[in-house]
Amino acid sequence: MARILVVDDDPVLCSMLVDQLGRKGYEAESLNTLALGLDAAESGSWDIVLLDVQMPDGNGLDFLPRFIKSRSQPEVIIVTGHGALDGVEKAIQGGAWSYIEKPNVIRELPLHLTRALQFREEKKRANPPRIVLNRKHIIGDSEPMQQCLDDLAQAASSDVNVLLLGETGTGKEVFTRAIHDNSARAKNRLVVVDCAALPDNLIESTLFGHEKGAFTGADKKSRGVIQYANKGTLFRDVVGELPSGMQKKVLR
């Protein structure tokens, strides 16, 4: 049974969340200050922490790293009534799993929890590979590079989604190919899609495919690249360039 800690100063919301989580089969507890929340995180075992931002004794985002590094290293979901773009960016950069605004929390929380807990289970199952990594085209043995290779090995040993960040030319596609080549999917396709190069009117059919006659010019059924990459690896280069509406469809 997953254990969830709610750290929020709104007693009504806390009661609603603890009740909802309990009915879903989770073990949940709520605390109304950051100090009490940190004490609980350090002394107990938690899978998920739901963390508010504006708290009586500080800003939850400032305490985010301490919650993440606490005893059981829980996944942290930020829940706030003060949604702001810079807050979302700070939360994700700080290691939060996701960010939910309070008006949407009852509706959106179940999906966020499901994904966070699935990711947590994957992390627990992922063991360092006992074979030497195939690191074609990756050179260097510095400490930062060794950390990158450790992360590569962990990503390759599981089926979790992987986000690679870096400036142009830092080797995101090289690392993508290395993850694929060292994974159980290595004998299947690695499909690369340049999201920035997809015409707006063809993005959906390119990704998901289409039936014959679905639109003007669709004279035959076509598989999308997602289906084409099935059992292999799909690399969506510059995925952030997709229109926001299409990003939601890809996520679903």
XYZ file of C-alpha atoms in Angstrom:
252
model
C 0.000 0.000 0.000
C 1.428 3.386 -1.037
C 1.905 5.940 1.735
C 1.139 9.581 0.953
C 1.964 12.635 3.064
C -0.057 15.824 2.516
C 1.710 19.009 3.658
C -0.792 21.865 3.377
C -2.194 24.549 5.679
C -5.763 24.289 4.336
C -7.585 21.936 6.767
C -10.613 21.502 4.495
C -8.492 20.499 1.504
C -6.356 18.209 3.679
C -9.452 16.446 4.962
C -10.821 16.021 1.428
C -7.525 14.668 0.100
C -6.932 12.256 2.978
C -10.509 10.981 2.603
C -10.212 10.586 -1.177
C -6.836 8.860 -0.919
C -8.111 6.525 1.788
C -11.054 5.485 -0.386
C -8.601 4.749 -3.207
C -6.693 2.349 -0.957
C -3.756 4.588 -0.051
C -2.495 5.274 3.465
C -2.570 9.065 3.840
C -1.742 11.598 6.549
C -1.792 15.407 6.558
C 0.276 18.026 8.401
C -0.159 21.793 8.297
C 3.389 23.213 8.550
C 6.635 22.634 6.668
C 8.468 21.887 9.913
C 6.040 19.107 10.874
C 6.037 17.803 7.313
C 9.834 17.585 7.215
C 9.924 15.819 10.582
C 7.455 13.258 9.270
C 9.376 12.860 6.002
C 12.650 12.312 7.862
C 11.238 9.846 10.383
C 8.744 7.901 8.267
C 8.562 6.041 4.991
C 6.573 7.808 2.261
C 6.077 7.151 -1.428
C 4.498 10.499 -2.336
C 4.485 13.945 -0.736
C 1.797 16.445 -1.782
C 3.422 19.780 -0.975
C 1.799 23.213 -0.827
C 3.787 26.344 -1.763
C 2.503 29.156 0.455
C 2.825 27.788 3.986
C 2.764 29.588 7.381
C 6.448 28.858 8.012
C 7.899 29.307 4.538
C 7.722 28.602 0.821
C 7.284 24.941 -0.074
C 9.474 25.282 -3.180
C 12.416 26.336 -0.998
C 11.970 23.155 1.055
C 11.462 20.908 -1.988
C 15.055 19.537 -2.094
C 14.876 18.552 1.573
C 11.677 16.581 1.047
C 13.142 14.857 -2.029
C 16.286 13.861 -0.110
C 14.430 12.773 3.026
C 14.568 9.233 4.379
C 12.549 7.389 1.733
C 13.277 9.864 -1.110
C 9.588 10.272 -2.041
C 8.238 11.652 -5.293
C 6.950 15.181 -4.610
C 3.862 16.640 -6.288
C 3.427 20.387 -5.810
C -0.167 21.407 -5.031
C -0.780 25.150 -4.892
C -3.481 27.771 -5.111
C -0.991 30.290 -6.478
C -0.175 28.928 -9.918
C 2.521 30.865 -11.802
C 4.714 29.954 -14.767
C 7.939 30.639 -12.867
C 6.640 28.480 -9.997
C 6.064 25.545 -12.344
C 9.553 25.944 -13.787
C 11.162 26.161 -10.346
C 9.244 23.099 -9.124
C 10.209 20.882 -12.077
C 13.816 22.066 -12.088
C 13.934 21.372 -8.345
C 12.959 17.736 -8.897
C 9.202 17.770 -8.306
C 7.308 15.023 -10.107
C 4.537 17.385 -11.209
C 2.628 20.569 -10.364
C -1.144 20.837 -9.812
C -3.201 23.949 -9.115
C -5.667 23.497 -6.251
C -8.864 24.152 -8.247
C -7.962 21.077 -10.337
C -6.435 18.830 -7.686
C -9.404 16.522 -6.996
C -9.875 15.851 -10.722
C -6.214 15.648 -11.783
C -4.536 14.029 -8.772
C -5.428 10.369 -9.542
C -3.611 10.427 -12.889
C -0.551 12.157 -11.396
C -0.435 9.623 -8.559
C -0.723 6.653 -10.900
C 2.157 7.844 -13.043
C 4.363 8.839 -10.095
C 3.855 5.474 -8.389
C 4.518 3.560 -11.617
C 7.738 5.526 -12.038
C 8.685 4.791 -8.418
C 8.159 1.068 -8.945
C 10.327 1.163 -12.060
C 13.095 2.842 -10.066
C 12.931 0.116 -7.420
C 13.135 -2.649 -10.029
C 15.950 -1.075 -12.013
C 19.278 -2.714 -11.141
C 22.696 -1.689 -12.459
C 23.517 -3.826 -15.498
C 26.153 -6.521 -15.029
C 27.520 -6.091 -18.545
C 29.867 -3.464 -19.941
C 27.944 -0.639 -21.560
C 28.005 -0.323 -25.328
C 29.109 3.312 -25.417
C 29.856 3.795 -29.109
C 30.649 7.466 -29.929
C 30.650 8.418 -26.203
C 34.160 9.323 -25.077
C 35.624 10.532 -21.808
C 35.950 9.157 -18.277
C 35.612 12.266 -16.115
C 33.470 12.180 -12.974
C 30.558 14.049 -14.638
C 30.720 11.657 -17.608
C 30.682 8.648 -15.279
C 27.536 10.044 -13.652
C 25.972 10.421 -17.107
C 26.874 6.812 -17.913
C 25.371 5.625 -14.614
C 22.154 7.452 -15.501
C 22.296 5.957 -19.003
C 22.621 2.436 -17.563
C 19.667 2.974 -15.230
C 17.507 4.342 -18.059
C 18.457 1.492 -20.392
C 17.606 -1.175 -17.817
C 13.948 -0.142 -17.568
C 11.046 1.017 -19.734
C 10.491 4.413 -18.108
C 10.150 7.503 -20.264
C 13.423 9.454 -20.380
C 13.850 13.222 -20.797
C 17.250 14.349 -22.089
C 18.134 18.011 -21.634
C 21.064 19.960 -23.065
C 22.120 22.644 -25.493
C 22.448 21.891 -29.191
C 25.507 19.744 -29.801
C 25.823 18.248 -26.321
C 24.933 14.760 -27.538
C 21.268 14.125 -26.745
C 20.776 11.924 -29.816
C 24.063 10.089 -29.153
C 22.860 9.256 -25.633
C 19.438 8.287 -26.982
C 21.053 5.760 -29.310
C 23.194 4.456 -26.437
C 20.113 4.002 -24.232
C 18.427 2.086 -27.046
C 21.502 -0.027 -27.862
C 21.884 -1.078 -24.205
C 18.211 -1.845 -23.626
C 16.099 -4.960 -24.090
C 14.642 -3.171 -27.140
C 17.980 -3.007 -28.978
C 16.960 -5.597 -31.622
C 13.953 -3.478 -32.602
C 13.689 -0.067 -34.216
C 14.985 3.267 -32.957
C 12.673 5.825 -34.591
C 13.753 9.482 -34.574
C 11.167 12.232 -35.061
C 12.184 15.885 -35.422
C 9.171 17.558 -33.800
C 10.250 21.013 -34.980
C 10.160 19.913 -38.625
C 6.609 18.503 -38.607
C 4.088 20.693 -40.484
C 1.238 21.707 -38.166
C -1.409 20.083 -40.354
C 0.422 16.740 -40.427
C 1.614 16.399 -36.821
C -1.301 14.278 -35.607
C -1.374 11.863 -38.539
C 2.436 11.550 -38.499
C 2.491 10.605 -34.823
C -0.707 8.557 -34.539
C -1.417 7.499 -38.130
C -4.778 7.764 -39.893
C -7.477 5.746 -41.621
C -8.144 5.945 -45.333
C -10.384 8.936 -46.078
C -9.779 10.583 -42.697
C -8.938 13.846 -44.465
C -8.410 15.191 -47.969
C -5.516 13.345 -49.573
C -5.620 10.369 -47.187
C -5.940 7.791 -49.967
C -4.767 4.882 -47.814
C -4.417 3.808 -44.192
C -1.128 4.858 -42.598
C 0.627 3.800 -39.399
C 1.969 6.601 -37.214
C 5.552 6.691 -35.981
C 4.431 5.781 -32.443
C 3.011 2.482 -33.702
C 5.989 2.030 -36.036
C 8.328 2.262 -33.028
C 6.342 -0.311 -31.026
C 8.651 -2.665 -29.043
C 11.553 -0.382 -29.943
C 12.423 3.189 -28.949
C 10.825 6.454 -30.077
C 13.041 9.551 -29.850
C 10.991 12.755 -30.085
C 13.624 15.412 -30.721
C 12.776 18.918 -29.395
C 9.402 17.627 -28.177
C 8.797 21.020 -26.571
C 8.336 22.477 -30.067
C 5.052 20.601 -30.486
C 1.930 22.779 -29.997
C 0.687 22.506 -26.411
C -2.550 20.824 -27.493
C -0.606 18.116 -29.309
C 1.695 17.629 -26.317
C -1.396 16.778 -24.254
C -2.510 14.222 -26.853
C 0.960 12.617 -26.850
C 0.876 12.473 -23.045
C -2.513 10.760 -23.095
